[in-house]
XYZ file of C-alpha atoms in Angstrom:
325
model
C 21.665 -18.494 0.927
C 24.346 -20.915 2.079
C 23.431 -21.518 5.718
C 20.545 -23.848 6.566
C 18.144 -23.817 9.509
C 19.752 -27.025 10.808
C 23.127 -25.279 10.890
C 21.656 -22.233 12.615
C 19.974 -24.504 15.151
C 23.215 -26.402 15.948
C 24.080 -24.527 19.212
C 20.708 -25.548 20.703
C 20.256 -28.899 18.920
C 20.139 -30.823 22.226
C 17.571 -28.431 23.704
C 15.422 -28.590 20.557
C 15.339 -32.400 20.665
C 14.361 -32.263 24.341
C 11.724 -29.651 23.534
C 10.227 -31.844 20.824
C 9.863 -34.713 23.313
C 8.279 -32.457 25.943
C 5.993 -30.869 23.353
C 4.708 -34.271 22.216
C 3.988 -35.133 25.847
C 2.113 -31.858 26.377
C -0.260 -32.757 23.517
C -1.221 -36.231 24.719
C -4.833 -37.099 25.436
C -6.707 -40.087 26.861
C -9.292 -39.715 24.104
C -8.179 -42.050 21.284
C -9.427 -39.842 18.420
C -7.850 -36.738 19.918
C -4.543 -38.512 20.514
C -4.538 -39.694 16.898
C -5.078 -36.132 15.647
C -2.390 -34.763 17.996
C 0.110 -37.291 16.591
C -0.801 -36.197 13.078
C -0.302 -32.511 13.934
C 3.127 -33.171 15.492
C 4.287 -35.111 12.413
C 3.621 -32.181 10.068
C 5.669 -29.630 12.034
C 7.283 -26.846 10.011
C 10.659 -25.105 10.270
C 10.397 -24.749 14.089
C 11.623 -21.171 13.902
C 9.359 -20.095 16.781
C 10.953 -22.310 19.462
C 14.368 -21.391 18.047
C 13.650 -17.710 18.687
C 12.525 -18.586 22.239
C 15.675 -20.577 23.107
C 18.159 -18.221 21.468
C 16.523 -15.210 23.144
C 16.725 -16.903 26.557
C 20.440 -17.501 26.007
C 21.060 -13.791 25.490
C 20.639 -13.404 29.260
C 22.561 -14.655 32.271
C 19.685 -16.902 33.375
C 19.807 -18.812 30.097
C 17.504 -21.658 29.134
C 15.411 -23.012 32.025
C 12.384 -25.266 32.483
C 10.263 -22.147 32.027
C 11.846 -21.663 28.572
C 10.623 -25.102 27.477
C 7.157 -24.361 28.827
C 7.115 -20.943 27.133
C 8.077 -22.461 23.779
C 5.406 -25.155 24.207
C 2.796 -22.529 25.128
C 3.526 -20.584 21.942
C 3.410 -23.721 19.785
C 0.145 -24.904 21.354
C -1.634 -21.570 20.981
C -0.237 -20.940 17.506
C -1.207 -24.436 16.330
C -4.716 -23.814 17.686
C -4.993 -20.641 15.588
C -3.774 -22.490 12.470
C -6.342 -25.284 12.915
C -9.093 -22.679 13.306
C -7.747 -20.652 10.347
C -8.016 -23.689 8.075
C -11.676 -24.043 9.053
C -12.353 -20.333 8.419
C -10.510 -20.422 5.061
C -11.992 -23.813 4.103
C -8.400 -24.878 3.400
C -7.651 -28.523 2.658
C -3.868 -28.326 2.946
C -1.323 -26.996 5.428
C 2.434 -27.253 4.654
C 1.773 -29.893 1.992
C -0.302 -32.078 4.344
C -4.057 -32.450 4.539
C -5.500 -30.029 7.091
C -7.291 -31.331 10.190
C -10.653 -30.148 8.849
C -10.042 -31.905 5.518
C -9.481 -35.247 7.259
C -11.859 -34.989 10.231
C -14.353 -32.246 9.196
C -14.941 -28.780 10.630
C -16.655 -29.663 13.915
C -13.780 -31.855 15.057
C -11.202 -29.316 13.839
C -12.801 -26.518 15.883
C -12.850 -28.734 18.974
C -9.209 -29.720 18.392
C -8.267 -26.041 18.230
C -10.120 -25.430 21.479
C -8.324 -28.388 23.072
C -4.885 -27.050 22.032
C -5.782 -23.621 23.396
C -6.851 -25.073 26.748
C -3.703 -27.240 26.958
C -1.545 -24.150 26.523
C -3.442 -22.178 29.135
C -3.343 -25.030 31.659
C 0.377 -25.619 31.055
C 1.054 -22.041 32.142
C -1.449 -21.952 35.000
C -0.231 -25.224 36.550
C 3.313 -23.819 36.646
C 2.386 -20.245 37.646
C 3.912 -18.891 34.426
C 1.610 -15.873 34.497
C 4.181 -13.532 32.911
C 4.639 -15.889 29.947
C 0.883 -16.401 29.604
C 0.326 -12.624 29.530
C 2.893 -12.169 26.730
C 1.456 -14.947 24.550
C -2.190 -14.064 25.224
C -1.498 -10.503 24.062
C 0.049 -11.910 20.874
C -3.010 -14.098 20.167
C -5.278 -11.078 20.711
C -3.194 -9.018 18.304
C -3.189 -11.788 15.693
C -6.991 -11.950 15.838
C -7.345 -8.157 15.611
C -4.929 -8.022 12.685
C -6.823 -10.715 10.800
C -10.150 -8.931 11.359
C -8.653 -5.579 10.328
C -7.422 -7.145 7.092
C -10.858 -8.653 6.397
C -12.522 -5.304 7.091
C -10.183 -3.419 4.740
C -10.153 -6.100 2.025
C -13.811 -5.445 1.250
C -12.967 -2.003 -0.146
C -9.280 -2.515 -0.981
C -8.508 0.811 0.695
C -5.448 -0.303 2.646
C -2.834 2.424 3.066
C 0.791 1.686 3.864
C 0.157 2.699 7.483
C -2.763 0.266 7.796
C -0.731 -2.455 6.046
C 2.001 -2.191 8.668
C -0.603 -2.241 11.451
C -1.984 -5.473 9.981
C 1.332 -7.304 9.557
C 2.635 -6.101 12.924
C -0.405 -7.708 14.539
C -0.912 -10.730 12.262
C 2.680 -11.912 11.819
C 5.198 -9.886 13.790
C 3.395 -10.149 17.150
C 4.017 -13.899 17.256
C 7.772 -13.706 16.646
C 7.900 -10.768 19.065
C 6.212 -12.912 21.730
C 8.745 -15.721 21.130
C 11.634 -13.378 21.902
C 9.860 -11.784 24.870
C 8.988 -15.209 26.315
C 12.602 -16.336 25.932
C 13.849 -13.231 27.755
C 11.216 -13.517 30.518
C 11.961 -17.215 31.058
C 15.626 -16.334 31.632
C 14.716 -13.820 34.354
C 15.302 -10.632 32.333
C 13.870 -7.369 33.651
C 10.947 -5.604 31.951
C 13.163 -3.234 29.952
C 15.145 -6.105 28.438
C 11.996 -8.162 27.806
C 10.601 -5.196 25.851
C 13.873 -4.855 23.926
C 13.718 -8.567 23.000
C 10.056 -8.156 22.002
C 10.842 -5.190 19.757
C 13.685 -7.132 18.136
C 11.264 -9.960 17.313
C 8.696 -7.507 15.958
C 11.223 -6.043 13.508
C 12.202 -9.537 12.330
C 8.531 -10.477 11.970
C 7.793 -7.453 9.770
C 10.779 -8.264 7.542
C 9.555 -11.879 7.383
C 6.098 -10.817 6.158
C 7.456 -8.422 3.530
C 9.548 -11.318 2.199
C 6.358 -13.391 1.987
C 4.725 -10.548 0.031
C 7.581 -10.621 -2.482
C 7.050 -14.325 -3.187
C 3.785 -13.368 -4.900
C 5.606 -11.487 -7.664
C 8.790 -13.432 -8.252
C 12.247 -12.277 -9.304
C 15.396 -14.152 -10.255
C 16.094 -14.500 -6.538
C 12.592 -15.358 -5.397
C 11.275 -17.715 -8.047
C 8.256 -18.044 -10.298
C 5.454 -15.478 -9.911
C 2.323 -17.064 -8.495
C -0.030 -14.186 -7.755
C -1.843 -16.010 -4.953
C -2.262 -12.864 -2.841
C -3.683 -10.992 -5.825
C -6.086 -13.833 -6.596
C -7.231 -13.678 -2.970
C -7.599 -9.869 -3.222
C -4.945 -9.196 -0.555
C -3.276 -5.789 -0.625
C 0.435 -6.289 0.019
C 3.250 -3.739 0.199
C 4.485 -3.899 -3.447
C 0.942 -3.350 -4.743
C 0.134 -0.610 -2.215
C 3.274 1.305 -3.219
C 2.553 0.873 -6.957
C -0.983 2.202 -6.504
C 0.354 5.216 -4.591
C 2.510 6.136 -7.599
C -0.220 5.638 -10.206
C -2.561 8.146 -11.828
C -6.175 8.169 -10.689
C -7.320 6.297 -13.816
C -4.599 3.610 -13.626
C -5.214 3.141 -9.909
C -8.933 2.688 -10.514
C -8.269 0.140 -13.292
C -5.822 -1.882 -11.213
C -8.121 -1.972 -8.184
C -10.907 -3.142 -10.526
C -8.578 -5.898 -11.841
C -7.761 -7.063 -8.289
C -11.420 -7.008 -7.243
C -12.634 -8.872 -10.317
C -9.746 -11.146 -11.283
C -11.780 -14.291 -10.456
C -8.547 -16.260 -10.418
C -7.832 -15.476 -14.095
C -4.089 -15.748 -14.687
C -4.026 -13.143 -17.465
C -5.656 -10.513 -15.227
C -3.310 -11.369 -12.340
C -0.342 -11.125 -14.733
C -1.397 -7.561 -15.640
C -1.350 -6.570 -11.980
C 2.057 -8.228 -11.460
C 3.514 -6.355 -14.456
C 2.030 -3.088 -13.182
C 3.658 -3.576 -9.766
C 7.038 -4.481 -11.287
C 7.011 -1.521 -13.681
C 6.061 0.866 -10.853
C 9.044 -0.038 -8.674
C 6.901 -1.859 -6.094
C 9.336 -4.731 -5.649
C 12.378 -2.506 -5.173
C 10.490 -0.417 -2.616
C 9.380 -3.492 -0.633
C 12.878 -5.017 -0.724
C 14.376 -1.763 0.586
C 11.897 -1.666 3.490
C 12.488 -5.341 4.266
C 16.222 -4.650 4.606
C 15.500 -1.573 6.713
C 13.517 -3.575 9.271
C 16.121 -6.375 9.236
C 18.872 -3.809 9.908
C 16.841 -2.234 12.721
C 16.490 -5.717 14.260
C 20.270 -6.190 13.984
C 20.886 -2.847 15.692
C 18.756 -3.931 18.660
C 20.420 -7.359 18.741
C 23.896 -5.806 18.832
C 23.066 -4.051 22.108
C 23.322 -7.516 23.720
C 26.650 -9.100 24.618
C 28.300 -11.190 21.858
C 27.504 -14.911 22.207
C 26.823 -18.000 20.068
C 23.083 -17.346 20.468
C 23.437 -13.735 19.305
C 25.312 -15.008 16.250
C 22.543 -17.554 15.598
C 19.896 -14.819 15.817
C 21.888 -12.785 13.285
C 21.833 -15.837 11.020
C 18.072 -16.216 11.548
C 17.569 -12.634 10.386
C 19.577 -13.340 7.237
C 17.659 -16.578 6.689
C 14.377 -14.667 7.044
C 15.141 -12.225 4.233
C 17.144 -14.556 1.968
C 14.966 -17.704 2.100
C 13.423 -18.959 -1.135
C 10.211 -20.385 0.351
């Protein structure tokens, strides 16, 4: 893909710089240890796609970007960062985006408390400014993310995830967050409920396409890169594998499920599963569905008036499905 996130972000570059300053301020604490950890978290920020979705979505409406938009973006970042800190504790993960995780550097007890602190900062930011509509949107997203994670854990024990359940999981785990970004942007610009829902649905479609792309990284193609099989090693049932199992005979399906359950991180066993998925058309099926959801998102987006922000959101959709990491 030729276009970069920096180029996509260009129309709101000034707002993003201002947001970063305000976000740093929102994380400050008088407790020295906490302030040190907050500084560390801010330094390891990722692509910043979430605030981009918030700002671009706000600009789709006449009200445009307001102070509430900055607060909404900060609320999402605070609550999402809290969930990531807690996730690293649950997963016993030592790294996040190439950096040491908070629990790796400061141990689990401190990491849990830091997550709680971030959660409370987000809630108070909204309550102090009477942003109850924004808080409702984001709180629903956090609830859905938790439910999706628990549903995946429940199903992973038996590896009985159907395509319908898979989409329920990724809609809640991944898509609900991007959907809330777009809904928050619309709400902060004074959009009515019907348009807020339209923005939310747009974000949900993008989020589903985003997760399917992540699934494809586990198998690798000329476009995607080297197969890694991390999801298979972790016994996660993703769309390419679910489709391949649906096409298989009873005996082959049983063997492949056994391989996933008992791979124990062995590369040769994981390679067998990857080959099975590729030979069964699992990748082609997942790619086709990814494009379908991306196109559905574009259809919703094109019901809004043409603008630089609409163009940037179109570019974000393309970036989502064409990215190589």
